Tab-separated table of C-alpha atoms and ligand atoms in Angstrom:
chain	number	residue	atom	x	y	z
A	26	MET	CA	21.613	-1.579	-16.589
A	27	GLU	CA	19.487	1.491	-16.088
A	28	SER	CA	19.964	2.584	-19.654
A	29	LYS	CA	18.057	-0.495	-20.830
A	30	PHE	CA	14.900	0.689	-19.131
A	31	ASP	CA	12.549	2.057	-21.761
A	32	LEU	CA	9.226	3.279	-20.431
A	33	SER	CA	7.613	3.770	-23.829
A	34	SER	CA	8.090	0.098	-24.688
A	35	LEU	CA	6.502	-0.890	-21.388
A	36	VAL	CA	3.203	0.939	-21.798
A	37	ARG	CA	0.294	-0.981	-23.312
A	38	THR	CA	-0.187	0.066	-26.916
A	39	ASN	CA	-3.833	1.011	-26.462
A	40	VAL	CA	-2.918	3.213	-23.499
A	41	ALA	CA	-0.049	4.830	-25.378
A	42	ASN	CA	-2.387	5.642	-28.252
A	43	MET	CA	-5.422	6.866	-26.335
A	44	LYS	CA	-6.461	10.388	-25.527
A	45	PRO	CA	-7.588	10.805	-21.916
A	46	TYR	CA	-11.136	11.924	-21.073
A	47	SER	CA	-11.115	15.640	-20.522
A	48	SER	CA	-13.475	16.704	-17.750
A	49	ALA	CA	-15.061	20.106	-17.342
A	50	ARG	CA	-12.639	20.754	-14.480
A	51	ASP	CA	-9.667	19.794	-16.652
A	52	GLU	CA	-10.670	22.316	-19.267
A	53	PHE	CA	-11.272	25.156	-16.862
A	54	LYS	CA	-9.003	24.745	-13.856
A	55	ASP	CA	-9.219	27.956	-11.900
A	56	PHE	CA	-12.336	27.033	-10.008
A	57	THR	CA	-11.452	29.063	-6.954
A	58	ALA	CA	-12.041	32.273	-8.893
A	59	GLU	CA	-15.319	34.166	-8.690
A	60	MET	CA	-16.866	32.742	-11.832
A	61	VAL	CA	-20.252	31.522	-12.913
A	62	PHE	CA	-19.860	27.787	-13.447
A	63	LEU	CA	-22.263	26.512	-16.071
A	64	ASP	CA	-19.976	23.901	-17.598
A	65	ALA	CA	-20.414	20.634	-15.683
A	66	ASN	CA	-24.187	20.193	-15.325
A	67	GLU	CA	-23.932	20.396	-11.558
A	68	ASN	CA	-26.781	21.461	-9.285
A	69	PRO	CA	-26.026	25.139	-8.541
A	70	PHE	CA	-27.433	25.157	-4.983
A	71	THR	CA	-24.532	25.149	-2.540
A	72	ASN	CA	-24.304	22.317	-0.004
A	73	GLY	CA	-20.561	21.809	0.277
A	74	VAL	CA	-20.327	18.991	-2.246
A	75	ASN	CA	-22.540	20.088	-5.137
A	76	ARG	CA	-19.461	20.769	-7.295
A	77	TYR	CA	-17.202	18.079	-8.743
A	78	PRO	CA	-13.937	17.677	-6.848
A	79	ASP	CA	-10.542	18.758	-8.192
A	80	PRO	CA	-9.606	15.893	-10.572
A	81	GLN	CA	-5.898	16.452	-9.872
A	82	GLN	CA	-6.198	16.992	-6.086
A	83	ARG	CA	-3.727	19.876	-6.315
A	84	ASP	CA	-3.824	21.067	-2.694
A	85	LEU	CA	-3.308	17.611	-1.234
A	86	LYS	CA	-0.538	16.747	-3.699
A	87	VAL	CA	1.350	19.978	-3.024
A	88	LEU	CA	1.211	19.259	0.708
A	89	LEU	CA	2.366	15.651	0.271
A	90	ALA	CA	5.084	16.770	-2.124
A	91	GLN	CA	6.433	19.208	0.479
A	92	GLN	CA	6.475	16.571	3.204
A	93	LYS	CA	8.045	13.824	1.087
A	94	GLY	CA	10.510	15.982	-0.818
A	95	VAL	CA	9.172	15.151	-4.267
A	96	ASP	CA	7.485	17.110	-7.006
A	97	ALA	CA	3.666	17.195	-7.072
A	98	ALA	CA	3.919	15.879	-10.647
A	99	GLN	CA	5.492	12.690	-9.225
A	100	ILE	CA	2.315	11.840	-7.298
A	101	LEU	CA	-0.890	10.092	-8.289
A	102	LEU	CA	-3.726	9.668	-5.797
A	103	GLY	CA	-6.370	6.981	-5.877
A	104	ASN	CA	-9.374	5.499	-4.119
A	105	GLY	CA	-7.136	3.519	-1.759
A	106	SER	CA	-3.854	1.942	-2.850
A	107	ASP	CA	-5.973	-0.805	-4.316
A	108	GLU	CA	-7.073	1.559	-7.100
A	109	VAL	CA	-3.496	2.724	-7.620
A	110	LEU	CA	-2.315	-0.886	-7.983
A	111	ASP	CA	-5.130	-1.639	-10.422
A	112	LEU	CA	-4.142	1.376	-12.550
A	113	LEU	CA	-0.594	-0.012	-12.756
A	114	PHE	CA	-1.933	-3.303	-14.105
A	115	ARG	CA	-4.165	-1.607	-16.639
A	116	ALA	CA	-1.457	0.747	-17.875
A	117	PHE	CA	1.379	-1.749	-18.205
A	118	CYS	CA	0.041	-5.313	-18.458
A	119	THR	CA	-1.738	-6.632	-21.545
A	120	PRO	CA	-4.449	-9.164	-20.611
A	121	ASP	CA	-3.861	-12.794	-21.631
A	122	LYS	CA	-0.267	-11.951	-22.542
A	123	ASP	CA	1.753	-10.348	-19.761
A	124	ALA	CA	2.842	-11.464	-16.298
A	125	ILE	CA	3.850	-10.111	-12.903
A	126	ILE	CA	6.018	-11.505	-10.121
A	127	THR	CA	4.790	-11.598	-6.530
A	128	MET	CA	6.462	-13.083	-3.469
A	129	PRO	CA	4.134	-14.933	-1.112
A	130	PRO	CA	3.340	-14.821	1.688
A	131	THR	CA	2.301	-11.261	0.887
A	132	TYR	CA	-0.621	-8.879	0.412
A	133	GLY	CA	-3.485	-10.701	-1.304
A	134	MET	CA	-4.596	-7.925	-3.644
A	135	TYR	CA	-1.721	-8.323	-6.138
A	136	LYS	CA	-2.967	-11.807	-6.958
A	137	VAL	CA	-6.622	-10.728	-7.123
A	138	LEU	CA	-5.766	-7.819	-9.420
A	139	ALA	CA	-3.684	-10.095	-11.638
A	140	ALA	CA	-6.627	-12.483	-11.956
A	141	THR	CA	-9.083	-9.631	-12.609
A	142	ASN	CA	-6.861	-8.270	-15.360
A	143	ALA	CA	-6.097	-11.717	-16.854
A	144	ILE	CA	-2.390	-11.408	-16.064
A	145	VAL	CA	-0.211	-14.398	-15.124
A	146	ASN	CA	0.959	-14.174	-11.518
A	147	LYS	CA	4.376	-15.805	-11.182
A	148	GLU	CA	4.800	-16.583	-7.519
A	149	VAL	CA	8.311	-16.852	-6.075
A	150	LEU	CA	8.139	-17.668	-2.367
A	151	LEU	CA	10.061	-15.573	0.105
A	152	THR	CA	12.788	-17.445	1.979
A	153	ASN	CA	12.150	-18.969	5.415
A	154	GLU	CA	13.304	-15.645	6.873
A	155	PHE	CA	10.675	-13.902	4.712
A	156	GLN	CA	13.338	-12.308	2.515
A	157	ILE	CA	13.456	-12.073	-1.287
A	158	ASN	CA	14.832	-15.186	-2.977
A	159	LEU	CA	16.897	-13.178	-5.459
A	160	PRO	CA	18.212	-15.980	-7.725
A	161	LYS	CA	14.715	-17.441	-8.110
A	162	VAL	CA	13.160	-14.041	-8.815
A	163	LEU	CA	15.822	-13.264	-11.433
A	164	ASP	CA	15.099	-16.690	-12.941
A	165	ALA	CA	11.390	-15.937	-13.157
A	166	ILE	CA	11.929	-12.723	-15.116
A	167	SER	CA	10.917	-13.021	-18.776
A	168	PRO	CA	9.932	-10.482	-21.455
A	169	GLN	CA	6.293	-10.954	-20.411
A	170	VAL	CA	6.957	-9.839	-16.827
A	171	LYS	CA	6.092	-6.147	-16.586
A	172	LEU	CA	5.753	-5.574	-12.848
A	173	ILE	CA	7.444	-6.981	-9.749
A	174	PHE	CA	5.591	-6.380	-6.481
A	175	ILE	CA	7.571	-5.956	-3.275
A	176	CYS	CA	5.807	-5.317	0.003
A	177	SER	CA	8.102	-3.788	2.639
A	178	PRO	CA	7.400	-3.969	5.532
A	179	ASN	CA	5.713	-7.121	4.305
A	180	ASN	CA	2.170	-8.098	5.174
A	181	PRO	CA	1.599	-10.619	6.839
A	182	SER	CA	5.160	-11.267	8.078
A	183	GLY	CA	5.863	-7.703	9.296
A	184	ASN	CA	9.560	-7.508	8.341
A	185	LEU	CA	11.401	-5.152	6.015
A	186	LEU	CA	12.885	-6.637	2.869
A	187	ALA	CA	16.661	-6.233	2.614
A	188	LYS	CA	17.679	-3.041	0.827
A	189	GLU	CA	20.514	-4.595	-1.145
A	190	THR	CA	18.241	-7.235	-2.684
A	191	VAL	CA	15.644	-4.649	-3.646
A	192	LYS	CA	18.453	-2.611	-5.229
A	193	SER	CA	19.562	-5.616	-7.280
A	194	LEU	CA	16.053	-5.992	-8.642
A	195	LEU	CA	15.804	-2.297	-9.454
A	196	GLU	CA	19.101	-2.550	-11.310
A	197	ASN	CA	18.490	-5.830	-13.100
A	198	PHE	CA	14.838	-5.659	-14.113
A	199	ASN	CA	13.663	-3.514	-16.994
A	200	GLY	CA	10.021	-3.478	-15.987
A	201	LEU	CA	8.610	-1.581	-13.024
A	202	VAL	CA	9.477	-2.494	-9.447
A	203	VAL	CA	6.464	-1.592	-7.309
A	204	ILE	CA	7.283	-1.225	-3.624
A	205	ASP	CA	4.199	-1.253	-1.418
A	206	GLU	CA	4.973	0.827	1.674
A	207	ALA	CA	1.598	0.629	3.407
A	208	TYR	CA	3.436	0.174	6.738
A	209	ILE	CA	6.454	2.428	6.204
A	210	ASP	CA	5.496	4.824	9.009
A	211	PHE	CA	5.987	2.096	11.617
A	212	THR	CA	9.696	1.605	10.855
A	213	ASP	CA	12.843	3.708	11.094
A	214	GLN	CA	14.010	2.766	7.630
A	215	ASP	CA	13.862	5.444	4.951
A	216	SER	CA	11.131	5.257	2.381
A	217	TRP	CA	12.162	4.212	-1.128
A	218	VAL	CA	10.581	7.489	-2.265
A	219	ARG	CA	13.984	9.018	-1.471
A	220	SER	CA	15.614	6.847	-4.151
A	221	MET	CA	13.218	7.796	-6.908
A	222	SER	CA	15.669	9.996	-8.776
A	223	LYS	CA	18.105	7.072	-8.962
A	224	TYR	CA	15.736	4.479	-10.405
A	225	PRO	CA	13.441	5.356	-13.333
A	226	ASN	CA	11.655	2.004	-12.921
A	227	LEU	CA	10.760	2.528	-9.257
A	228	VAL	CA	7.139	2.948	-8.180
A	229	VAL	CA	6.293	3.401	-4.491
A	230	THR	CA	2.785	3.096	-3.098
A	231	GLN	CA	1.638	4.321	0.294
A	232	THR	CA	-1.754	4.731	1.928
A	233	LEU	CA	-3.541	6.785	4.560
A	234	SER	CA	-5.313	3.598	5.717
A	235	LYS	CA	-2.824	2.442	8.342
A	236	ALA	CA	-0.586	4.909	10.232
A	237	TYR	CA	-2.721	7.902	9.249
A	238	GLY	CA	-5.856	6.282	10.638
A	239	LEU	CA	-8.032	7.051	7.622
A	240	ALA	CA	-8.980	3.620	6.255
A	241	GLY	CA	-12.570	4.826	5.920
A	242	ILE	CA	-11.887	7.645	3.447
A	243	ARG	CA	-9.907	5.512	0.927
A	244	LEU	CA	-6.798	7.437	-0.078
A	245	GLY	CA	-3.899	5.688	-1.737
A	246	ILE	CA	-0.723	7.355	-2.980
A	247	CYS	CA	1.605	6.467	-5.828
A	248	TYR	CA	5.054	8.045	-6.151
A	249	ALA	CA	6.936	7.582	-9.408
A	250	SER	CA	8.684	9.522	-12.172
A	251	GLU	CA	6.628	12.254	-13.811
A	252	GLN	CA	6.531	10.149	-16.994
A	253	ILE	CA	5.011	7.152	-15.212
A	254	ILE	CA	2.516	9.360	-13.374
A	255	GLN	CA	1.438	10.935	-16.678
A	256	ILE	CA	0.620	7.502	-18.064
A	257	LEU	CA	-1.438	6.549	-15.014
A	258	ASN	CA	-3.193	9.909	-15.178
A	259	LYS	CA	-4.376	9.132	-18.690
A	260	ILE	CA	-6.438	6.154	-17.561
A	261	LYS	CA	-7.597	7.124	-14.083
A	262	PRO	CA	-11.296	7.945	-13.662
A	263	PRO	CA	-11.478	11.762	-13.759
A	264	TYR	CA	-12.943	12.250	-10.277
A	265	ASN	CA	-11.490	9.192	-8.533
A	266	VAL	CA	-10.828	10.943	-5.204
A	267	ASN	CA	-13.943	12.592	-3.811
A	268	LYS	CA	-14.071	16.006	-2.176
A	269	LEU	CA	-14.707	14.795	1.384
A	270	THR	CA	-11.704	12.479	1.122
A	271	GLN	CA	-9.471	15.242	-0.234
A	272	GLU	CA	-10.461	17.526	2.635
A	273	ARG	CA	-10.076	14.953	5.423
A	274	ALA	CA	-6.768	13.755	3.986
A	275	PHE	CA	-5.434	17.310	3.715
A	276	ASP	CA	-6.286	18.064	7.371
A	277	ARG	CA	-4.673	14.884	8.596
A	278	VAL	CA	-1.500	15.181	6.511
A	279	GLN	CA	-1.169	18.767	7.662
A	280	ASN	CA	-1.548	17.584	11.256
A	281	SER	CA	1.201	14.995	10.943
A	282	ASP	CA	2.378	15.673	14.525
A	283	GLN	CA	-0.765	13.925	15.764
A	284	VAL	CA	-0.067	11.021	13.412
A	285	ARG	CA	3.446	10.723	14.819
A	286	VAL	CA	2.109	10.648	18.385
A	287	GLU	CA	-0.276	7.821	17.538
A	288	VAL	CA	2.373	5.894	15.612
A	289	SER	CA	4.817	6.058	18.523
A	290	LYS	CA	2.100	4.778	20.884
A	291	ILE	CA	1.420	1.896	18.501
A	292	ILE	CA	5.137	1.076	18.296
A	293	GLU	CA	5.385	1.107	22.094
A	294	GLN	CA	2.363	-1.178	22.319
A	295	ARG	CA	3.901	-3.455	19.712
A	296	SER	CA	6.896	-4.154	21.943
A	297	LYS	CA	4.651	-4.646	25.001
A	298	LEU	CA	2.553	-7.151	23.077
A	299	LYS	CA	5.658	-8.936	21.903
A	300	ALA	CA	6.945	-9.218	25.467
A	301	ALA	CA	3.591	-10.545	26.645
A	302	PHE	CA	3.483	-13.121	23.833
A	303	LYS	CA	6.717	-14.603	25.163
A	304	ASN	CA	4.866	-15.740	28.279
A	305	VAL	CA	2.158	-17.565	26.369
A	306	LYS	CA	3.076	-21.237	26.091
A	307	PHE	CA	1.049	-22.015	22.965
A	308	ILE	CA	2.779	-19.203	21.057
A	309	THR	CA	5.815	-20.976	19.664
A	310	LYS	CA	7.351	-18.241	17.534
A	311	ILE	CA	7.068	-14.462	17.332
A	312	TYR	CA	8.237	-12.936	14.079
A	313	PRO	CA	10.065	-9.596	14.111
A	314	SER	CA	7.755	-6.764	13.136
A	315	GLU	CA	8.311	-3.290	11.716
A	316	ALA	CA	4.587	-2.816	11.151
A	317	ASN	CA	1.450	-2.301	13.266
A	318	PHE	CA	0.839	-6.031	13.606
A	319	ILE	CA	2.675	-9.094	14.831
A	320	LEU	CA	2.729	-12.477	13.157
A	321	ALA	CA	3.007	-15.337	15.629
A	322	LYS	CA	3.114	-19.099	15.245
A	323	VAL	CA	0.915	-21.074	17.622
A	324	ASP	CA	0.396	-24.775	18.287
A	325	ASP	CA	-3.010	-24.925	16.581
A	326	ALA	CA	-4.110	-21.764	14.773
A	327	HIS	CA	-7.712	-22.800	14.101
A	328	ARG	CA	-8.298	-23.768	17.716
A	329	ARG	CA	-6.662	-20.642	19.145
A	330	TYR	CA	-8.475	-18.412	16.645
A	331	ASP	CA	-11.841	-19.873	17.699
A	332	GLN	CA	-11.023	-19.537	21.384
A	333	LEU	CA	-10.132	-15.865	20.963
A	334	LEU	CA	-13.254	-15.284	18.886
A	335	LYS	CA	-15.445	-16.748	21.649
A	336	MET	CA	-13.844	-14.232	23.998
A	337	GLY	CA	-14.752	-11.394	21.643
A	338	ILE	CA	-11.345	-10.885	20.040
A	339	VAL	CA	-10.949	-11.089	16.278
A	340	VAL	CA	-7.494	-11.757	14.884
A	341	ARG	CA	-6.455	-12.962	11.435
A	342	ASN	CA	-5.646	-16.587	10.771
A	343	ARG	CA	-2.924	-16.612	8.104
A	344	SER	CA	-2.385	-20.390	8.152
A	345	SER	CA	-3.440	-20.856	4.546
A	346	GLN	CA	-0.545	-18.675	3.357
A	347	PRO	CA	2.720	-20.374	2.386
A	348	LEU	CA	5.352	-20.361	5.185
A	349	CYS	CA	2.616	-19.270	7.628
A	350	GLU	CA	1.347	-22.605	8.876
A	351	ASN	CA	-0.385	-22.141	12.240
A	352	CYS	CA	0.253	-18.413	12.181
A	353	LEU	CA	-2.061	-15.759	13.553
A	354	ARG	CA	-1.692	-12.079	12.749
A	355	PHE	CA	-2.423	-9.679	15.588
A	356	THR	CA	-3.031	-6.019	14.798
A	357	VAL	CA	-1.658	-3.750	17.530
A	358	GLY	CA	-4.625	-2.002	19.161
A	359	THR	CA	-4.956	0.580	21.901
A	360	LYS	CA	-3.408	-0.120	25.297
A	361	GLU	CA	-6.822	-1.232	26.608
A	362	GLU	CA	-7.496	-3.492	23.633
A	363	ASN	CA	-4.077	-5.098	23.922
A	364	GLN	CA	-4.603	-5.689	27.633
A	365	LYS	CA	-7.842	-7.510	26.789
A	366	LEU	CA	-5.965	-9.595	24.241
A	367	ILE	CA	-3.202	-10.446	26.720
A	368	ALA	CA	-5.738	-11.361	29.416
A	369	ALA	CA	-7.550	-13.607	26.941
A	370	LEU	CA	-4.299	-15.296	25.871
A	371	HIS	CA	-3.419	-16.020	29.514
A	372	LYS	CA	-6.889	-17.411	30.171
A	373	ILE	CA	-6.626	-19.712	27.165
A	374	ASN	CA	-3.123	-20.670	28.288
A	375	GLN	CA	-4.533	-21.960	31.559
A	376	LEU	CA	-7.389	-23.997	30.052
B	1	PLP	C1	-3.580	-2.467	4.152
B	1	PLP	C2	-2.698	-2.562	2.983
B	1	PLP	C3	-2.862	-1.697	1.899
B	1	PLP	C4	-3.923	-0.671	1.966
B	1	PLP	O1	-4.711	-0.549	0.884
B	1	PLP	P1	-5.723	0.669	0.809
B	1	PLP	O2	-6.510	0.298	-0.405
B	1	PLP	O3	-4.933	1.920	0.642
B	1	PLP	O4	-6.546	0.683	2.066
B	1	PLP	C5	-1.983	-1.785	0.831
B	1	PLP	N1	-0.978	-2.663	0.846
B	1	PLP	C6	-0.783	-3.490	1.875
B	1	PLP	C7	0.361	-4.416	1.873
B	1	PLP	C8	-1.646	-3.478	2.962
B	1	PLP	O5	-1.450	-4.328	3.977
């Protein structure tokens, strides 16, 4: 099967034929040297950010590459994973012609990006257990389908998608399988990044927005073969990751011990929340979670959402999503925040 995968036939013709913009920093790379820089029309007065940032984010990529056991050339960074996902659409999907497959209930941006890029979004619902419906997905594959999006752990359900099923897709689909691992740090399961050498059509996205606690700096990560990364590099805006973001991200990734401490506290709080939910009568089902949130079914989601809101607690009502009728999604907060939530749930329970 793998031999049928042909990256060059997957790339949009205009992208294959274009020459990327070459920035001043691309043409002269060694900008740490003692040189006089008169090439980029910058303001010469030093203030920390008067120079353009490194367009290839070398330092950060080398650090990530070390930690993840990949080559720096297998990494592309973006302004959040949302930019990374958009680049995938623009590199591989021809507007008004191509299609993608998504599996609701899932992350809403795939659908938005498909619409923005005029790409057909073929939706194949997950099963009632929020797992991939393999026969239906295989059925939906056509020559127009260029990308299949898999979110694991899945948002909003919180569960991991079964490895064997993902493997079948990787082996039976000749487009790209994009696995969104925004929540991978909250589970014990290995990242799919480790399988990259086995599957030339595998793309993994991660983010510093969740476990790393850096939603405000916007840093998304794409891991894929060097060939795929080269294509994405051709079309990315030259300075898409700003200097402040590169610096903050580098510090945090380097200090991954602190991240691990916070993640383990969140996981501990997740099981405490889950236990507390069991004593709330109007919560009728708690879905298993490997992420930093819990999806729970209640008797009347709109009513319970409003009641919580009045008590100063904002959760996410996911009722409009397929298979999520009357479901609320609770992000795991600090111990104090979760105690407030539990107190509020008990109060509402007694009304
Ligand atoms: C939160 C989230 C992201 C994060 O996107 P960023 O643009 O990196 O903040 C990506 N995918 C999923 C499934 C998410 O839930």
